[in-house]
GROMACS .gro file of C-alpha atoms in nm:
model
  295
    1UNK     CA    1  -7.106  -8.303   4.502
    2UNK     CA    2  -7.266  -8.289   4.852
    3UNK     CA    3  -6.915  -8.085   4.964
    4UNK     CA    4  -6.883  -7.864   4.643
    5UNK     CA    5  -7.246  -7.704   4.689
    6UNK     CA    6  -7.243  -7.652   5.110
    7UNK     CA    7  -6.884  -7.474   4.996
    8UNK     CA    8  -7.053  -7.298   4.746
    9UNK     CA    9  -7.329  -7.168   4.999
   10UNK     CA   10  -7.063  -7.062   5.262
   11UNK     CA   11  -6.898  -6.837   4.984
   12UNK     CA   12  -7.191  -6.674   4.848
   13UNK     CA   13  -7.301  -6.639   5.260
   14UNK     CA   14  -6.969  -6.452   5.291
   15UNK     CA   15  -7.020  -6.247   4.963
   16UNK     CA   16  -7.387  -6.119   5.107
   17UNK     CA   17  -7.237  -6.024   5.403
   18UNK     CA   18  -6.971  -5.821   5.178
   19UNK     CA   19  -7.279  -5.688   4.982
   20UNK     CA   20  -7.483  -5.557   5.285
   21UNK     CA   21  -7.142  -5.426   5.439
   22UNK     CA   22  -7.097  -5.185   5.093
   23UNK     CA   23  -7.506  -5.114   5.162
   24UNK     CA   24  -7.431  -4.988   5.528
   25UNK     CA   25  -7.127  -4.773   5.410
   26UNK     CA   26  -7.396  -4.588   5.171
   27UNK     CA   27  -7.661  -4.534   5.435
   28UNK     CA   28  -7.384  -4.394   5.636
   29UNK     CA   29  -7.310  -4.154   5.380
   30UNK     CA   30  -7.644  -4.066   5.371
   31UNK     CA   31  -7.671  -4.030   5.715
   32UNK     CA   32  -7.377  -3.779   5.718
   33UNK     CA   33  -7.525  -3.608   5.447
   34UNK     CA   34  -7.855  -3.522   5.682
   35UNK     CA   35  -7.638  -3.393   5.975
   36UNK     CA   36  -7.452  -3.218   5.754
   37UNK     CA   37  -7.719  -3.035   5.609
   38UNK     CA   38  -7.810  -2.907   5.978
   39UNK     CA   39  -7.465  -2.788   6.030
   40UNK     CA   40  -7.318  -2.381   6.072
   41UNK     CA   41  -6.965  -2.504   6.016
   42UNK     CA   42  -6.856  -2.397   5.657
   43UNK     CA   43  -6.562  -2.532   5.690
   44UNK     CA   44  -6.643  -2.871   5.854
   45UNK     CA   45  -6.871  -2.901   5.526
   46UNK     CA   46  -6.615  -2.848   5.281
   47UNK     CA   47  -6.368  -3.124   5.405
   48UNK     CA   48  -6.590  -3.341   5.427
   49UNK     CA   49  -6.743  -3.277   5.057
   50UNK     CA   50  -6.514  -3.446   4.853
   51UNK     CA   51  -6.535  -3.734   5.077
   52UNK     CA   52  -6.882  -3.755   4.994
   53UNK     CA   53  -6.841  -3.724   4.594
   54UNK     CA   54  -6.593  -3.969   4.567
   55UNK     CA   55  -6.741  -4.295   4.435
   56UNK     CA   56  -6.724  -4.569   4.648
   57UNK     CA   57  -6.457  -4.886   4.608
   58UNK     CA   58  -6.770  -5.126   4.608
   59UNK     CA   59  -6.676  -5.492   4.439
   60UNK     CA   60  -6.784  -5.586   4.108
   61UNK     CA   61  -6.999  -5.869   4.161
   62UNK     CA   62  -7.016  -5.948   3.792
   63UNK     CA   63  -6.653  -6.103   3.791
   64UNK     CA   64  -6.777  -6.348   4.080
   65UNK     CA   65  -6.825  -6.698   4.051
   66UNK     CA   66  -6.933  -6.994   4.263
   67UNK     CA   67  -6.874  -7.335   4.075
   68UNK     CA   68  -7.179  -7.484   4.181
   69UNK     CA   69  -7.392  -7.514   3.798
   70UNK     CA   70  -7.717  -7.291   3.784
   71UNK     CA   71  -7.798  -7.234   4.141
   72UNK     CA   72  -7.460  -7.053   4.188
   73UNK     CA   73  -7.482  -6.852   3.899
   74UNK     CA   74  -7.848  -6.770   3.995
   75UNK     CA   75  -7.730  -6.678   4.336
   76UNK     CA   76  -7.457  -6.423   4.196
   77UNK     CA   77  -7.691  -6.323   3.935
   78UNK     CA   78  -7.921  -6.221   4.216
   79UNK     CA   79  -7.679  -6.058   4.416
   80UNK     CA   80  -7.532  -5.870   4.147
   81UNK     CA   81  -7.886  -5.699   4.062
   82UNK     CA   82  -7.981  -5.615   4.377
   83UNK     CA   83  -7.641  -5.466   4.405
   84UNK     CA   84  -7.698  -5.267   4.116
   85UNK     CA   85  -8.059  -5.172   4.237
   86UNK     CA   86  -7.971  -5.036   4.590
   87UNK     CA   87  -7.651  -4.866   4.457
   88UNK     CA   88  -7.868  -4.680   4.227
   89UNK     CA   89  -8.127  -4.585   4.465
   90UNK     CA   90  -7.863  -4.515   4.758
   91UNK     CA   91  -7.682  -4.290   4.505
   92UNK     CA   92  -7.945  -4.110   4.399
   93UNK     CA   93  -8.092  -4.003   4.732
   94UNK     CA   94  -7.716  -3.957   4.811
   95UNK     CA   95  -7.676  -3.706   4.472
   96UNK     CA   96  -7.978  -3.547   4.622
   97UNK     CA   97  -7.906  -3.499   4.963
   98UNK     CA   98  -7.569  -3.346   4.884
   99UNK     CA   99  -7.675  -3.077   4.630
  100UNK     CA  100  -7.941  -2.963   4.895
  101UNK     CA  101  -7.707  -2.944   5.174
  102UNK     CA  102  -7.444  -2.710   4.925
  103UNK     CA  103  -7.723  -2.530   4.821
  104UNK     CA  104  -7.831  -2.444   5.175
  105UNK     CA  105  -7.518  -2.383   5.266
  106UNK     CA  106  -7.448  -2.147   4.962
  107UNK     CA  107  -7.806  -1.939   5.087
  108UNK     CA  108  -7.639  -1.911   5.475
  109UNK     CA  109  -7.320  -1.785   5.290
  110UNK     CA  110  -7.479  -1.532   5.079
  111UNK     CA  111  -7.586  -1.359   5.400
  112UNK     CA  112  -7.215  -1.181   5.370
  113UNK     CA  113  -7.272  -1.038   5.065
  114UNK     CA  114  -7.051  -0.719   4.998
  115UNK     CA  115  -7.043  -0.407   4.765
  116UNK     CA  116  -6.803  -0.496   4.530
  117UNK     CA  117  -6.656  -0.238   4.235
  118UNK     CA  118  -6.367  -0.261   4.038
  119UNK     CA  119  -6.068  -0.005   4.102
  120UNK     CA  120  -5.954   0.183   3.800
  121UNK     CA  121  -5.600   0.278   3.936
  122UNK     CA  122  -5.534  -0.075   3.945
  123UNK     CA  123  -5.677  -0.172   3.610
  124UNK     CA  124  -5.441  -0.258   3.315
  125UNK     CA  125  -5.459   0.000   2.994
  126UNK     CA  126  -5.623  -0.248   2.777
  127UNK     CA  127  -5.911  -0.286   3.002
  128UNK     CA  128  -6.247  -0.118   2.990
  129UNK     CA  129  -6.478  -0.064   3.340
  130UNK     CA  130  -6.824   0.054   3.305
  131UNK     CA  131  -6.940   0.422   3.479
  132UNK     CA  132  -7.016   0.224   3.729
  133UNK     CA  133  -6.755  -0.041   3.794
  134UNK     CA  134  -6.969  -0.290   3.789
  135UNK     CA  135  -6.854  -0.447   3.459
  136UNK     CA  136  -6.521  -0.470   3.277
  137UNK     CA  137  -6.409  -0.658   2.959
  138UNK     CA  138  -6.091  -0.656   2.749
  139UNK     CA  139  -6.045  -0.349   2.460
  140UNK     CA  140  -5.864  -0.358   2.170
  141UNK     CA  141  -5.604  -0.082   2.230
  142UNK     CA  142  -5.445   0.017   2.529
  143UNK     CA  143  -5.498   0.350   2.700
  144UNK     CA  144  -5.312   0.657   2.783
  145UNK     CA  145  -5.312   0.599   3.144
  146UNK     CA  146  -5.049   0.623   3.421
  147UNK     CA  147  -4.804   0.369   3.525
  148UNK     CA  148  -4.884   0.380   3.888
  149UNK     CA  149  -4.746   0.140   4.151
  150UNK     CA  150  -5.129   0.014   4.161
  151UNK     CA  151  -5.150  -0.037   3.808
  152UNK     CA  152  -5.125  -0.417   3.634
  153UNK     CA  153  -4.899  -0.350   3.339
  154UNK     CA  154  -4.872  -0.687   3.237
  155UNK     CA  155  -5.153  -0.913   3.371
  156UNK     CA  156  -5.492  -0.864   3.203
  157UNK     CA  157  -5.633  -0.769   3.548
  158UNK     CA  158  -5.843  -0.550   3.767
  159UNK     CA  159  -5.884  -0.562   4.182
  160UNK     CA  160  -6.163  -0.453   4.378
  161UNK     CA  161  -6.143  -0.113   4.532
  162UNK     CA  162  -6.279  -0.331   4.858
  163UNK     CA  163  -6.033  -0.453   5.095
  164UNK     CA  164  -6.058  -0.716   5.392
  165UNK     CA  165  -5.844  -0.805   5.660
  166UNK     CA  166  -6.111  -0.971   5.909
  167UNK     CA  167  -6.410  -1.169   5.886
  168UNK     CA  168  -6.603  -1.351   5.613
  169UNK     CA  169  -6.731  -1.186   5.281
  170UNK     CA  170  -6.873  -1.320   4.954
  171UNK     CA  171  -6.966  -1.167   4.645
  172UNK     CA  172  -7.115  -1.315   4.265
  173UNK     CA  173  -6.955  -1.235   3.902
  174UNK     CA  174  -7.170  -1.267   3.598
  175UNK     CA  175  -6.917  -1.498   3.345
  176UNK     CA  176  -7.160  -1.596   3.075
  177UNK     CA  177  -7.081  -1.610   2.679
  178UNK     CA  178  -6.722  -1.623   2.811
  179UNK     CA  179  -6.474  -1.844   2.699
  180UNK     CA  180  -6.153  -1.769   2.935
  181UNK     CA  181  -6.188  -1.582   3.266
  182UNK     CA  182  -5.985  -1.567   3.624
  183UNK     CA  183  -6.181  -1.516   3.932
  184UNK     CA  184  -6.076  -1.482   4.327
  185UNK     CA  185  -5.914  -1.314   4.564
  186UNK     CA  186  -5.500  -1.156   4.627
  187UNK     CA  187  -5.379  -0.946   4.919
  188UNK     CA  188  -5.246  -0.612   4.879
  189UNK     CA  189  -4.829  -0.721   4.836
  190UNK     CA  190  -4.830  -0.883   4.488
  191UNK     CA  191  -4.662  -0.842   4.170
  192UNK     CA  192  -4.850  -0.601   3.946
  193UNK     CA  193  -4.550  -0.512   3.695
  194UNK     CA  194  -4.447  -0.849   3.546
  195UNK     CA  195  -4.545  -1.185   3.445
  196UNK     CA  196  -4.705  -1.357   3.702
  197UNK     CA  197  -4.858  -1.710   3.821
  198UNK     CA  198  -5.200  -1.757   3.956
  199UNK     CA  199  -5.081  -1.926   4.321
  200UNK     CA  200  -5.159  -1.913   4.616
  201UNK     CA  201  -4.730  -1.866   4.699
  202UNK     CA  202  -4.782  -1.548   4.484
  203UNK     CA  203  -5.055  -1.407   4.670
  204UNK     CA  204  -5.313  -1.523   4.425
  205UNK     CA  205  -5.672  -1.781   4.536
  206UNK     CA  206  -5.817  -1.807   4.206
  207UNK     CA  207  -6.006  -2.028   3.998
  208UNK     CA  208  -5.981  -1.974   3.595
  209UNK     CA  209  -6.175  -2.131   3.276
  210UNK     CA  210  -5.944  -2.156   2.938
  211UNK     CA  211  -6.063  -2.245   2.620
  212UNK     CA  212  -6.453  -2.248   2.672
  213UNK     CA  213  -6.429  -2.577   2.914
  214UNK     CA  214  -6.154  -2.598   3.079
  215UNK     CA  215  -6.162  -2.493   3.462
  216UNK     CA  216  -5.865  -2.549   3.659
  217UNK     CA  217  -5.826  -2.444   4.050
  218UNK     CA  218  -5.444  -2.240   4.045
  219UNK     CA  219  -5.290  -2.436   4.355
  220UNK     CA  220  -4.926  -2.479   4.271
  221UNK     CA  221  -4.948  -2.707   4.035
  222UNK     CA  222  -5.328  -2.655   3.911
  223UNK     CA  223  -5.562  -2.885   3.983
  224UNK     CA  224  -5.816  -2.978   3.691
  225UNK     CA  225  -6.178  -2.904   3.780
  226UNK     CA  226  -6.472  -3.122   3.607
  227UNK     CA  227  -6.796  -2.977   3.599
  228UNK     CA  228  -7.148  -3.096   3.498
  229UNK     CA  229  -7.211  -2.755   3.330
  230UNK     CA  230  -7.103  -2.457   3.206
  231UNK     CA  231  -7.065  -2.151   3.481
  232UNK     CA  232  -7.292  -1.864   3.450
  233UNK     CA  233  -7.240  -1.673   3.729
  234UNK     CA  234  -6.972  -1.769   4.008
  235UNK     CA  235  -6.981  -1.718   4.412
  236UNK     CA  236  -6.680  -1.650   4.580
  237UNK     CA  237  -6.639  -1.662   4.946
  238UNK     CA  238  -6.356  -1.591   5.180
  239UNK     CA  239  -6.326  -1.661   5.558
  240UNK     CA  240  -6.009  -1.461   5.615
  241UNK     CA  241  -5.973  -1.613   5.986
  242UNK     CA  242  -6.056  -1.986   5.901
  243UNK     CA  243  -5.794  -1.911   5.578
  244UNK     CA  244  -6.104  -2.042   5.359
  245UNK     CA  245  -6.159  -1.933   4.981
  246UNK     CA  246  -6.475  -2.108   4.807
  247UNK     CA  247  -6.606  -2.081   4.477
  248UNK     CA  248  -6.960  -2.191   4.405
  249UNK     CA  249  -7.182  -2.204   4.057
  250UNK     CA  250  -7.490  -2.005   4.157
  251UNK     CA  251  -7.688  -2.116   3.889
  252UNK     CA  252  -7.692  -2.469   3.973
  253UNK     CA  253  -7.611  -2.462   4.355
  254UNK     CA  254  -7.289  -2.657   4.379
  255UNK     CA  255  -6.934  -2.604   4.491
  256UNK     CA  256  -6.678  -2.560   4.229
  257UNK     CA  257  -6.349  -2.557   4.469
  258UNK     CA  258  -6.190  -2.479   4.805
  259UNK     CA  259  -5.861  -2.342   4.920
  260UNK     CA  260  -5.843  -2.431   5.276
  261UNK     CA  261  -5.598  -2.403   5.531
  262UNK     CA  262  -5.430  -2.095   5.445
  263UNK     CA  263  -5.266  -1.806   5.674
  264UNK     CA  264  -5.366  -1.479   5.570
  265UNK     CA  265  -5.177  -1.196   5.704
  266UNK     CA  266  -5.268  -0.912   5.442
  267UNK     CA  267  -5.572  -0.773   5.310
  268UNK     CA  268  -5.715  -0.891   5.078
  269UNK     CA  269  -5.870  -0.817   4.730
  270UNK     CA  270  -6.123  -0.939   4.482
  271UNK     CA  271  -5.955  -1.034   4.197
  272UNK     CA  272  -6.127  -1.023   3.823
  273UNK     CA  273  -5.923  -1.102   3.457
  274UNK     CA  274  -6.164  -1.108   3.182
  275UNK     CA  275  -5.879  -1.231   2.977
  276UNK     CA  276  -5.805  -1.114   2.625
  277UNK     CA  277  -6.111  -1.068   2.394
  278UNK     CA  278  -6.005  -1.247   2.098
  279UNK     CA  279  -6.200  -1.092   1.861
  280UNK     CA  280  -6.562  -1.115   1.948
  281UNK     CA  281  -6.504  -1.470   2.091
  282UNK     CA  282  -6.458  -1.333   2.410
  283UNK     CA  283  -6.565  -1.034   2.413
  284UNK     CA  284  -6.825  -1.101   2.737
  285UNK     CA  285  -6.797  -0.871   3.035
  286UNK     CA  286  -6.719  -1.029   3.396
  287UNK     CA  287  -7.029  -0.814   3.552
  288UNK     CA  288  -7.030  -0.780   3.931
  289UNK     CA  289  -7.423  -0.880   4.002
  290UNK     CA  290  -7.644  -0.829   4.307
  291UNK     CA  291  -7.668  -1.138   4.500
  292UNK     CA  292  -7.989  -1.304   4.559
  293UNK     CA  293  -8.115  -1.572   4.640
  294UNK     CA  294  -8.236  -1.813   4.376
  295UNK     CA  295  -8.375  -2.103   4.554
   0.00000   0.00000   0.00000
């Protein structure tokens, strides 16, 4: 009996050192999280983002058990609560820590805000600008306008009349009481007379929300995006020499998505697709906006 409970202590003496081990890894991560926040490196940020969201691959203490009678399942009982406990609270401050260091990194990145307006020679008939080119949203018939090289006569698209070859720029679209939308950036050489697919192969960085809730990244093959909310208003950012396209949700200061590590060699476009209207359903305009900062 003597033996059973001294082997008993050296397990659970093992499984506390497992326990504090999983407790450093989170205070590392939070540790990161604090330099990171200090940082100028954009780019150094993002790969290191989803790193931090992941969950960590801590044990589940629950399915231990130490065959020594009550005192052994007290001991686990203990250790799984206090597991619990600090995971909760290391979490937390981790959640907390990594939404301010987005958000401050999304205010250093709106310092590149450009003039953006939509160009009407590249617009497809169905669409409708504004007087201003500020705002554009799908009609229901298609205009009398010429087939120019510029001219999408097939995508439900518009480009910016801005180009960029060099440097970083970043600019905000309204997408509220929209149900489908694409957003992002192409260079100048693309297809604008057939079918096309949203990839970055095709010239295309964009990120695109289908059926009211569904947001997928278009890397070749999409990658499914889960958000905590619904986008009002999206950031987009481009570092043409780090090859870096970023999308951000401005209303609630996080980072949607990052294309990273790409070679640009053209210039490049903003990109804007309010998709077909389907009735009134979505009938929304994507609306250029002034950027400003919220926080």
């Amino acid at each position: 009996m003597e033996e059973k409970q001294k082997a008993a202590e050296r397990k659970a003496e093992g499984l506390i050192k497992e326990l504090e081990q999983e407790i450093s890894v989170l205070k590392r991560r939070d540790t990161v999280l604090e330099q990171l926040s200090h940082t100028e490196k954009q780019l150094h940020l993002l790969q290191i983002y989803s790193s931090m969201c992941s969950p960590s691959h801590t044990k589940n203490w629950t399915e231990i058990s130490i065959n020594t009678g009550v005192s052994g399942d007290t001991v686990m009982t203990a250790l799984s609560q206090l597991q619990q406990t600090l995971n909760k609270k290391l979490t937390k401050s981790l959640n907390y820590k990594l939404k301010k260091t987005v958000s401050t990194e999304l205010k250093r990145i709106q310092q590149y805000a450009v003039d953006v307006t939509l160009d009407p020679d590249t617009a497809h008939p169905y669409l409708i600008l504004s007087a201003d080119g500020k705002q554009v949203t799908h009609g229901d018939k298609q205009q009398n306008l010429p087939d120019t090289p510029q001219r999408f006569n097939w995508c439900i698209c518009v480009l910016g009349k801005q180009s960029f070859s060099s440097g970083r720029f970043y600019y905000e679209v309204q997408v509220r009481g929209k149900t489908d939308w694409s957003l992002g950036v192409a260079r100048e050489n693309i297809n604008r007379k057939t079918e096309i697919t949203l990839t970055p192969q095709n010239g295309f960085w964009t990120v695109i929300l289908r059926n009211e809730n569904q947001y997928d990244a278009c890397e070749g093959p999409s990658v499914p995006l889960t958000l905590r909310e619904k986008v009002e208003v999206v950031g987009v950012f481009v570092d043409y020499e780090e090859g870096l396209v970023s999308f951000y949700d401005v209303k609630s200061r996080s980072h949607i998505y990052s294309f990273t590590g790409q070679t640009f060699t053209e210039e490049l476009y903003p990109f804007f697709s309010p998709c077909f209207s389907e009735g009134a359903k979505n009938s929304a305009p994507l609306i250029i906006s002034p950027v400003c900062n919220t926080e």
